[in-house]
Short mmCIF file of C-alpha atoms in Angstrom, two decimals:
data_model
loop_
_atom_site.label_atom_id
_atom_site.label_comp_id
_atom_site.label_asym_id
_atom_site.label_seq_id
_atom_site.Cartn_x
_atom_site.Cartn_y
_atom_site.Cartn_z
CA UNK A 1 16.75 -21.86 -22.69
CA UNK A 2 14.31 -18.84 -23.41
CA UNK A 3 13.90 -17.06 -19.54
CA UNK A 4 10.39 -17.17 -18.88
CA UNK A 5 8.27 -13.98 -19.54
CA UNK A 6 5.43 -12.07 -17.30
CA UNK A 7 3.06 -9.43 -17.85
CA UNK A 8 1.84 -7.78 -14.14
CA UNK A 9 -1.00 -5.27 -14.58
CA UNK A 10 -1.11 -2.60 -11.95
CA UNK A 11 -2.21 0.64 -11.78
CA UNK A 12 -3.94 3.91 -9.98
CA UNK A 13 -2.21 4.11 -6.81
CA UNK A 14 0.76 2.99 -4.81
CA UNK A 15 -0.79 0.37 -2.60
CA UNK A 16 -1.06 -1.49 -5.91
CA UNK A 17 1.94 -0.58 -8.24
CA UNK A 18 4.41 -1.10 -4.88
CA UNK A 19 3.52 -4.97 -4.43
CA UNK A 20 3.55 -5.59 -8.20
CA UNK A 21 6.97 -3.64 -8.46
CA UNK A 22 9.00 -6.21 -5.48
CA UNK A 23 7.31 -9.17 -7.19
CA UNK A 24 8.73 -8.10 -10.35
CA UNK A 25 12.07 -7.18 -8.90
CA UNK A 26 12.33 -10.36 -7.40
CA UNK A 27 11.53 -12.73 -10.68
CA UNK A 28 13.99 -10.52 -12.51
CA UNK A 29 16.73 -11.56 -10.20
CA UNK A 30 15.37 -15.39 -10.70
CA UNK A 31 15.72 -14.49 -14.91
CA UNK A 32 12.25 -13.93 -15.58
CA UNK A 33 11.42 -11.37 -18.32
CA UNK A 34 8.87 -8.24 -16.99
CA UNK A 35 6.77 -6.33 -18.57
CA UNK A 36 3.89 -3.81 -16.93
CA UNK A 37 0.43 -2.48 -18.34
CA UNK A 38 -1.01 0.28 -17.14
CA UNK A 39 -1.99 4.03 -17.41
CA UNK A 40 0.07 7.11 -18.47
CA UNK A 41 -1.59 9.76 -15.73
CA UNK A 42 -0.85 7.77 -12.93
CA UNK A 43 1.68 6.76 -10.06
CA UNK A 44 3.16 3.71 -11.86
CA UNK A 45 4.20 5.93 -15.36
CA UNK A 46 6.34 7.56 -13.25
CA UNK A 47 7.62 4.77 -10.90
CA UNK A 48 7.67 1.30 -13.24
CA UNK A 49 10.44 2.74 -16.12
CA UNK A 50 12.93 3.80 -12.95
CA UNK A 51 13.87 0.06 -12.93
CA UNK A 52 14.27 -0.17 -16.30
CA UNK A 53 10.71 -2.31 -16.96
CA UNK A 54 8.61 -1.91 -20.26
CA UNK A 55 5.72 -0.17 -19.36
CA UNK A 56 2.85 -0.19 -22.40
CA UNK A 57 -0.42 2.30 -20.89
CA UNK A 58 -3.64 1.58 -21.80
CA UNK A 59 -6.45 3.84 -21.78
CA UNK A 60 -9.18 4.03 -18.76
CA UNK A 61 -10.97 5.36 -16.28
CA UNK A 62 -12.22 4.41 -12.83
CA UNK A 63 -15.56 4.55 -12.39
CA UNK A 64 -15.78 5.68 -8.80
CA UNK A 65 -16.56 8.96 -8.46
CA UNK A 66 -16.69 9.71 -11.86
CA UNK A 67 -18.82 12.17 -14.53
CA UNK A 68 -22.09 11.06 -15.94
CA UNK A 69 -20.38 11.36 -19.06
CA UNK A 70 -17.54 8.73 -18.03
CA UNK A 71 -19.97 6.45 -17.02
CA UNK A 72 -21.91 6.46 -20.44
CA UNK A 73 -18.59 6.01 -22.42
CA UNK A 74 -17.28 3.58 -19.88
CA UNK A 75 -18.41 0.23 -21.74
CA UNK A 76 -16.39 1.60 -25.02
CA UNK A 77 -13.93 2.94 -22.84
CA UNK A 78 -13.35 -0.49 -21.54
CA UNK A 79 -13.89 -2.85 -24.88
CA UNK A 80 -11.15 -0.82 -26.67
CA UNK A 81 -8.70 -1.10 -23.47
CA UNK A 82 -9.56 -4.78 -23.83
CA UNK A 83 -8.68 -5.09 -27.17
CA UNK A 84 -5.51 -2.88 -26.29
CA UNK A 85 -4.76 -5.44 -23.65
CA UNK A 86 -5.12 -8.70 -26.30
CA UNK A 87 -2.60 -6.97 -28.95
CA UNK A 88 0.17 -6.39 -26.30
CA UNK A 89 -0.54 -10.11 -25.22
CA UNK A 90 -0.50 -11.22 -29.05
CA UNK A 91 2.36 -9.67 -29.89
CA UNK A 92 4.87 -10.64 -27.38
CA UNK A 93 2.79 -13.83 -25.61
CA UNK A 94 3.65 -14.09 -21.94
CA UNK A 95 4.14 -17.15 -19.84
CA UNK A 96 1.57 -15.98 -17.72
CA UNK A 97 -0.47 -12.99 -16.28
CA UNK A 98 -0.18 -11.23 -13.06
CA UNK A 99 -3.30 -9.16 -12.13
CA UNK A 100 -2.55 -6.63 -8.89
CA UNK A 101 -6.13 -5.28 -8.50
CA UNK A 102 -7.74 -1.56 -9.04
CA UNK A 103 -9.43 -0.83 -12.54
CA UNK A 104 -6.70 -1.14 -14.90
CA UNK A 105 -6.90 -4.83 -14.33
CA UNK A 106 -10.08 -5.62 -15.41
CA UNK A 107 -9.75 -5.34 -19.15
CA UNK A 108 -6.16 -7.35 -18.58
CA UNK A 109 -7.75 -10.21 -16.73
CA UNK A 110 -10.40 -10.41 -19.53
CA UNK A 111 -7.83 -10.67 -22.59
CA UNK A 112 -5.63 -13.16 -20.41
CA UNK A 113 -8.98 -15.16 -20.39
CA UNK A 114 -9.73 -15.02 -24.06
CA UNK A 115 -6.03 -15.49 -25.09
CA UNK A 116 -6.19 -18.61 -22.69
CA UNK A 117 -2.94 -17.42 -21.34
CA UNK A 118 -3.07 -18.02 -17.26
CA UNK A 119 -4.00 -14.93 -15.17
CA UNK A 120 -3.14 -14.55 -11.20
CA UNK A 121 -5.01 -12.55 -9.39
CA UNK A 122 -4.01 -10.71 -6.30
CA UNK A 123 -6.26 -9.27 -3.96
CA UNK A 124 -4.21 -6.42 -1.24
CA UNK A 125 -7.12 -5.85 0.72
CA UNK A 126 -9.35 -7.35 3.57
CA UNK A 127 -12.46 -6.55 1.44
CA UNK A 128 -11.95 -7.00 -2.66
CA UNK A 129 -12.71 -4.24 -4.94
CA UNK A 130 -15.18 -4.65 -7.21
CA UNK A 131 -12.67 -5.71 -10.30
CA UNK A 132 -10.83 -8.68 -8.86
CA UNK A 133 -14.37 -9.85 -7.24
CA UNK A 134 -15.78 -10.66 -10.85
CA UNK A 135 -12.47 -11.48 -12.05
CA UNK A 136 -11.58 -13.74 -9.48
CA UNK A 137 -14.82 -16.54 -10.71
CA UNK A 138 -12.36 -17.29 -13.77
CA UNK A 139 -8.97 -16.61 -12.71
CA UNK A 140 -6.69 -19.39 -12.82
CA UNK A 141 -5.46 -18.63 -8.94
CA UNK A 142 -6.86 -16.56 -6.63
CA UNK A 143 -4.30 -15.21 -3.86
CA UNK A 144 -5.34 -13.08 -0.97
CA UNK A 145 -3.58 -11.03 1.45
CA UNK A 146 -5.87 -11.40 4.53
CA UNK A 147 -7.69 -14.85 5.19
CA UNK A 148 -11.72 -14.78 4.16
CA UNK A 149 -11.58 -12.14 1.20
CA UNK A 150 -11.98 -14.11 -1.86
CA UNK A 151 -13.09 -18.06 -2.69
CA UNK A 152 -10.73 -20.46 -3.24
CA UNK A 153 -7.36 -17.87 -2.77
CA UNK A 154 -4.58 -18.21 -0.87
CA UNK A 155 -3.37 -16.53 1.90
CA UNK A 156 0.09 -15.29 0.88
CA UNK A 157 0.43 -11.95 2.56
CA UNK A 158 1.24 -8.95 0.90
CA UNK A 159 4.54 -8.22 -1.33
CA UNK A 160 6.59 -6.10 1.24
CA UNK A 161 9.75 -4.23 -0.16
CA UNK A 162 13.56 -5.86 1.20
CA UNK A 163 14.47 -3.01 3.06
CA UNK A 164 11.53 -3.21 4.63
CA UNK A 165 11.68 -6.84 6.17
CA UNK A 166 15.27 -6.00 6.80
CA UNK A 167 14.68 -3.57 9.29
CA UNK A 168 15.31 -4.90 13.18
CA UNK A 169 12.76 -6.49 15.20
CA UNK A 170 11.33 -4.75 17.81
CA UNK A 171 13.14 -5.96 20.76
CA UNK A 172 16.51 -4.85 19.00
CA UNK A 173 15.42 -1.40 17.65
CA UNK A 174 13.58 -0.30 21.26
CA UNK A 175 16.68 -1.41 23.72
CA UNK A 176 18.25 1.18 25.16
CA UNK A 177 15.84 4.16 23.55
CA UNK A 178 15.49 7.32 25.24
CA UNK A 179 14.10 10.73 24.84
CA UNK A 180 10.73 11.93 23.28
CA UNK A 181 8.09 9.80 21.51
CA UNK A 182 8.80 9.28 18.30
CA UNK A 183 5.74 9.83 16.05
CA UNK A 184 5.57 8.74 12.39
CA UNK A 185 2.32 10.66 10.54
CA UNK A 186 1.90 9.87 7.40
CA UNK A 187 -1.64 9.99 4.89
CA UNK A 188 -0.08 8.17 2.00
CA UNK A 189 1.97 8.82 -0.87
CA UNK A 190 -0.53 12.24 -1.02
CA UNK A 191 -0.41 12.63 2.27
CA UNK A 192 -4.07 13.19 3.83
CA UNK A 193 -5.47 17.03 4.41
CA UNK A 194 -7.54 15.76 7.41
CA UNK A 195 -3.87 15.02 9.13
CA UNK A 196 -2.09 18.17 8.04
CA UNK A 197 -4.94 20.06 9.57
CA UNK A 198 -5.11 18.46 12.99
CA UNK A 199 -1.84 16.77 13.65
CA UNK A 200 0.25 19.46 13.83
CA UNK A 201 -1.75 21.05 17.25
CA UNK A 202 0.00 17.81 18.64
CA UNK A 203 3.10 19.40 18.92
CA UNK A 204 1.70 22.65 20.69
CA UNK A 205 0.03 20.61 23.89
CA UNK A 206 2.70 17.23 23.69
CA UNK A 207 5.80 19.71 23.70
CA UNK A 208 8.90 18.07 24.68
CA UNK A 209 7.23 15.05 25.31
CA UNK A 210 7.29 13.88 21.41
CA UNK A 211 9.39 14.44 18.41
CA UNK A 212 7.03 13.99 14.85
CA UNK A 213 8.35 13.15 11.40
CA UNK A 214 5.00 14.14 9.04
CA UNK A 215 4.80 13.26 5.53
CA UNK A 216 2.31 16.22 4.22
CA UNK A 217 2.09 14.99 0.30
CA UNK A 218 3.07 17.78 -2.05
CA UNK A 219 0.64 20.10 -2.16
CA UNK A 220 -0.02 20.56 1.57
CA UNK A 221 4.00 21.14 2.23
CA UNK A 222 4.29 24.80 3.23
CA UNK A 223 1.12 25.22 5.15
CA UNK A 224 1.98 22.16 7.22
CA UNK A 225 5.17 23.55 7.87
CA UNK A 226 4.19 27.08 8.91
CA UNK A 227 1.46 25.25 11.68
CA UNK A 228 4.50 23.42 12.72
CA UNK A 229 6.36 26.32 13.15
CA UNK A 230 3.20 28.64 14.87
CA UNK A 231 2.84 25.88 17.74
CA UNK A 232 6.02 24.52 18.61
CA UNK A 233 9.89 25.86 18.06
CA UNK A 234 10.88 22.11 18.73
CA UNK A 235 12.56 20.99 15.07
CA UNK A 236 10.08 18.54 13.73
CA UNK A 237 10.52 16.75 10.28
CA UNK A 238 7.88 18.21 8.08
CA UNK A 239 8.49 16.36 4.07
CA UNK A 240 6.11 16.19 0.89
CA UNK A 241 6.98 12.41 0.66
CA UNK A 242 9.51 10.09 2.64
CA UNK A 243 11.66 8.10 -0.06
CA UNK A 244 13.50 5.98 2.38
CA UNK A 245 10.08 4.73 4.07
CA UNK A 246 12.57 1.99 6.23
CA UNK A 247 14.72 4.26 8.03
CA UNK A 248 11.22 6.29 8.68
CA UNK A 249 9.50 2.59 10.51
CA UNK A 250 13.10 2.18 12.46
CA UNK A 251 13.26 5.46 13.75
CA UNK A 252 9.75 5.82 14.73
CA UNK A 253 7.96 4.55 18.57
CA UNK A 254 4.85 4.61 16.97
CA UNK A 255 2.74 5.58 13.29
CA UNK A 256 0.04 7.43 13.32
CA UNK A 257 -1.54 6.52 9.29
CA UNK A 258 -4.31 5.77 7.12
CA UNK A 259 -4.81 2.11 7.24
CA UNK A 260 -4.47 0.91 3.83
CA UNK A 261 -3.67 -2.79 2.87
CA UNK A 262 0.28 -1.98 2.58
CA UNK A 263 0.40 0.07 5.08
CA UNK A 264 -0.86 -2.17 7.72
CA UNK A 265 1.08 -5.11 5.88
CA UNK A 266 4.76 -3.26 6.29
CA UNK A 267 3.60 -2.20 10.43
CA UNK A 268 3.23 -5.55 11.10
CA UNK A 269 6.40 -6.60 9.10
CA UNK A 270 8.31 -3.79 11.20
CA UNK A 271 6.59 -4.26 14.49
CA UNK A 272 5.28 -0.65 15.17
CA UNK A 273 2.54 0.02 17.33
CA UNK A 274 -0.25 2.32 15.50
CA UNK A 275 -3.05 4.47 15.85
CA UNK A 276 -5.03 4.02 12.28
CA UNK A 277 -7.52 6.73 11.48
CA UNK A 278 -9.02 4.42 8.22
CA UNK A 279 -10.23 6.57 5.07
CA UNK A 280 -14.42 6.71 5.42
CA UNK A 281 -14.65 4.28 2.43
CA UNK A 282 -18.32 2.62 2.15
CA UNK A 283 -17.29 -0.11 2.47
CA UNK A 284 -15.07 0.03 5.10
CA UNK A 285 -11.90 -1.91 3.58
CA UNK A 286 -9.60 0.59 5.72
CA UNK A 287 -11.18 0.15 8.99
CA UNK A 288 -11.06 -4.06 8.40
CA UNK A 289 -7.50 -4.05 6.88
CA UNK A 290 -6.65 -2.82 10.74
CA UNK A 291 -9.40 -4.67 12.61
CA UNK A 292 -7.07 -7.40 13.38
CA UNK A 293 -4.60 -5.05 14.67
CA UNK A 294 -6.82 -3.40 16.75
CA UNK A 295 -8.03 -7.16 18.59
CA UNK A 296 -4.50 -8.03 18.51
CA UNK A 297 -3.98 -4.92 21.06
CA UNK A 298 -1.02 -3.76 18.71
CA UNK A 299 -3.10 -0.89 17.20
CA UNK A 300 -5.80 1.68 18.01
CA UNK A 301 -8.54 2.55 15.61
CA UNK A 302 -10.23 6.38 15.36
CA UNK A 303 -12.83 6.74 12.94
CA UNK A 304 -12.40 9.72 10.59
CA UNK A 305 -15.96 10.90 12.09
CA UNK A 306 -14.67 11.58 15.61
CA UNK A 307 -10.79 12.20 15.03
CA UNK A 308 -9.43 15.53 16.53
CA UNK A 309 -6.55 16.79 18.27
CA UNK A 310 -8.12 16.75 21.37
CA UNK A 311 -8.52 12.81 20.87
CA UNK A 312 -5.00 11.96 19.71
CA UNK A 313 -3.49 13.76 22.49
CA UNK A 314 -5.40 11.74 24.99
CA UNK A 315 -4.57 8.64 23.17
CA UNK A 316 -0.75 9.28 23.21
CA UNK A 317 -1.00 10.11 26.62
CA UNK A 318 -2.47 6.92 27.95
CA UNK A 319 0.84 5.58 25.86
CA UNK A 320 4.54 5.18 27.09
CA UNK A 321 8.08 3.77 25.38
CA UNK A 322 7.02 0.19 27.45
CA UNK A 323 3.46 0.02 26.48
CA UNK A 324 4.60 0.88 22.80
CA UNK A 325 6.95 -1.93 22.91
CA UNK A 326 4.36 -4.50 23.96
CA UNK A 327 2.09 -3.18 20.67
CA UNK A 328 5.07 -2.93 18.38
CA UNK A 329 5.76 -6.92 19.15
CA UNK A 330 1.82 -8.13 18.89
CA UNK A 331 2.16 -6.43 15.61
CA UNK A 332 5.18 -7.94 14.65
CA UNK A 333 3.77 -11.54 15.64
CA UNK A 334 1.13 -11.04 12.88
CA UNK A 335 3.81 -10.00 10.16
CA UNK A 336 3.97 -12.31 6.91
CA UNK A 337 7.88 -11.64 5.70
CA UNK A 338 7.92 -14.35 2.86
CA UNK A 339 5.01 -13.21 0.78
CA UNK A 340 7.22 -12.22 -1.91
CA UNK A 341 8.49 -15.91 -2.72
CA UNK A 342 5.17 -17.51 -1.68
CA UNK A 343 3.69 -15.04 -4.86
CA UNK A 344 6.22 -15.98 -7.38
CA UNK A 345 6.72 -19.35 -6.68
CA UNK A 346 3.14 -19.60 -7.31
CA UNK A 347 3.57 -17.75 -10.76
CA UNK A 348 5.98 -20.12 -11.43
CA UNK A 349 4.11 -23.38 -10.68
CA UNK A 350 1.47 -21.81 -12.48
CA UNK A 351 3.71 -21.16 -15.72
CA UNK A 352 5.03 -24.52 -15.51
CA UNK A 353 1.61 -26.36 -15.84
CA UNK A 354 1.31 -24.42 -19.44
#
């Protein structure tokens, strides 16, 4: 019997290549044959062929924030990555189609459509981008990470990594825990200028009193590391980009982060108490990927428009080991840990109706 074959289109950043790489993991394991589209300049060229996954790149651009000239070209830009898309799908004729949102999608969930091969779409966030909102109205199945973002989707959670889910629950990973707060800053696989400007004052006026692992992103490395070193002698952990992301959610008391839709996801998978300082998007998908948190009392919210040192420093300091327990369990309580096989056993069910 021929194993069952998948093409999952994801692209542009990691809160979109991440889920599509643990679903694809996980139907490899079950015999199912992979192979990825995207683009060459971005996160997932570098990511997808480390697990040994055909990657084919197509060519295009987003258009958000992008040159006048980009925008006039974009219509060609996109019609030949559609036709791009359709000879990849005609020459090696998947099962089905997995579509993980963000640009690169678009022209794949239009050649799935015209090839009248099924396409999945999968939405990460609390408010859909623009591309999985117009591809979603002919989409075979919709699936949704947070209730009340698309029509007609499911609410499956988002795709969160093993190690991940395998990390203790709160009650086990808090007992018996002594000694300064541990803080967990970290602005995304680029880490986030805003934080490696501010954060690192923390140290100077908190002291003793906390202990900070800071993900910086590569190009603010050194300069974070010197403001470490000007306001406090205490021996913080100051990295471009933390590769083993579960020890970094065991070890930590509490994350101080953007709130983007994986991010928020794995914290309530862990259990860890946050403070979310959401990326000023228009329209606010940050700020409502965390907005359950926040009623849930497991989370604090600070708008990018008023966040300072002076601000974090009284936050943390209306915050203890006990009251950081009580938020890390609300947040685990809202957790979804089975996304992964809700996701492909709906790819499957999908396949099997062919």
């Amino acid at each position: 019997m021929n194993s069952k074959k998948i093409i999952i289109i994801a692209g542009g950043s990691g809160g979109h290549v991440f889920p599509g790489l643990t679903i694809a993991k996980y139907l490899i394991k079950k015999g199912w044959d992979v192979h990825w589209i995207g683009t060459k300049n971005k996160i997932e060229s570098e990511i997808v062929p480390k697990y040994n996954i055909k990657i084919h790149f197509i060519k295009i651009q987003g258009l958000r924030n992008t040159s006048l000239k980009n925008l006039i070209f974009s219509p060609i830009n996109i019609l030949n990555s559609y036709f791009q898309v359709r000879k990849i799908i005609k020459n090696w004729i998947p099962d089905v189609i997995l579509g993980m949102g963000g640009y690169v999608s678009g022209p794949g969930g239009l050649a799935a459509w015209s090839c009248k091969i099924p396409f999945i779409l999968h939405e990460q966030n609390k408010i859909a981008g623009i591309t999985n909102k117009l591809l979603s109205r002919f989409s075979t199945k919709n699936m949704q990470a947070f209730s009340g973002t698309l029509l007609n989707a499911e609410v499956v959670g988002n795709p969160i990594r093993e190690n991940i889910i395998n990390i203790p629950p709160p009650v086990e990973r808090f007992k018996n825990r002594k000694g300064p707060l541990r803080i967990l800053i970290i602005g995304g696989s680029q880490g986030a200028s805003i934080f490696n400007q501010v954060l690192p004052k923390i140290s100077f006026f908190l002291k003793e009193k906390v202990i900070i692992w800071h993900q910086s992103g590569n190009n603010d490395l050194e300069i974070t590391r010197k403001k470490y070193q000007k306001y406090s002698s205490y021996k913080h952990i100051i990295t471009s980009f933390i590769e083993n992301i579960s020890e970094a959610y065991a070890w930590a008391d509490i994350i101080i982060s953007r709130s983007g839709a994986l991010t928020v996801s794995e914290i309530t998978v862990v259990g860890l108490g946050a403070i979310f300082i959401p990326y000023p998007h228009k329209d606010k998908q940050q700020y409502l990927n965390a907005e359950d948190l926040k009623k849930n009392g497991a989370a604090k919210i600070i708008e990018q428009s008023i966040f300072s040192t002076k601000l974090i420093i009284k936050t943390l300091n209306s915050l203890n080991r006990d009251k950081l327990y009580i938020m890390a369990k609300k947040a685990y309580s809202l957790g979804i840990r089975n996304a992964t096989s809700k996701i492909s056993k709906i790819i499957h069910d999908v396949s099997s109706k062919i």
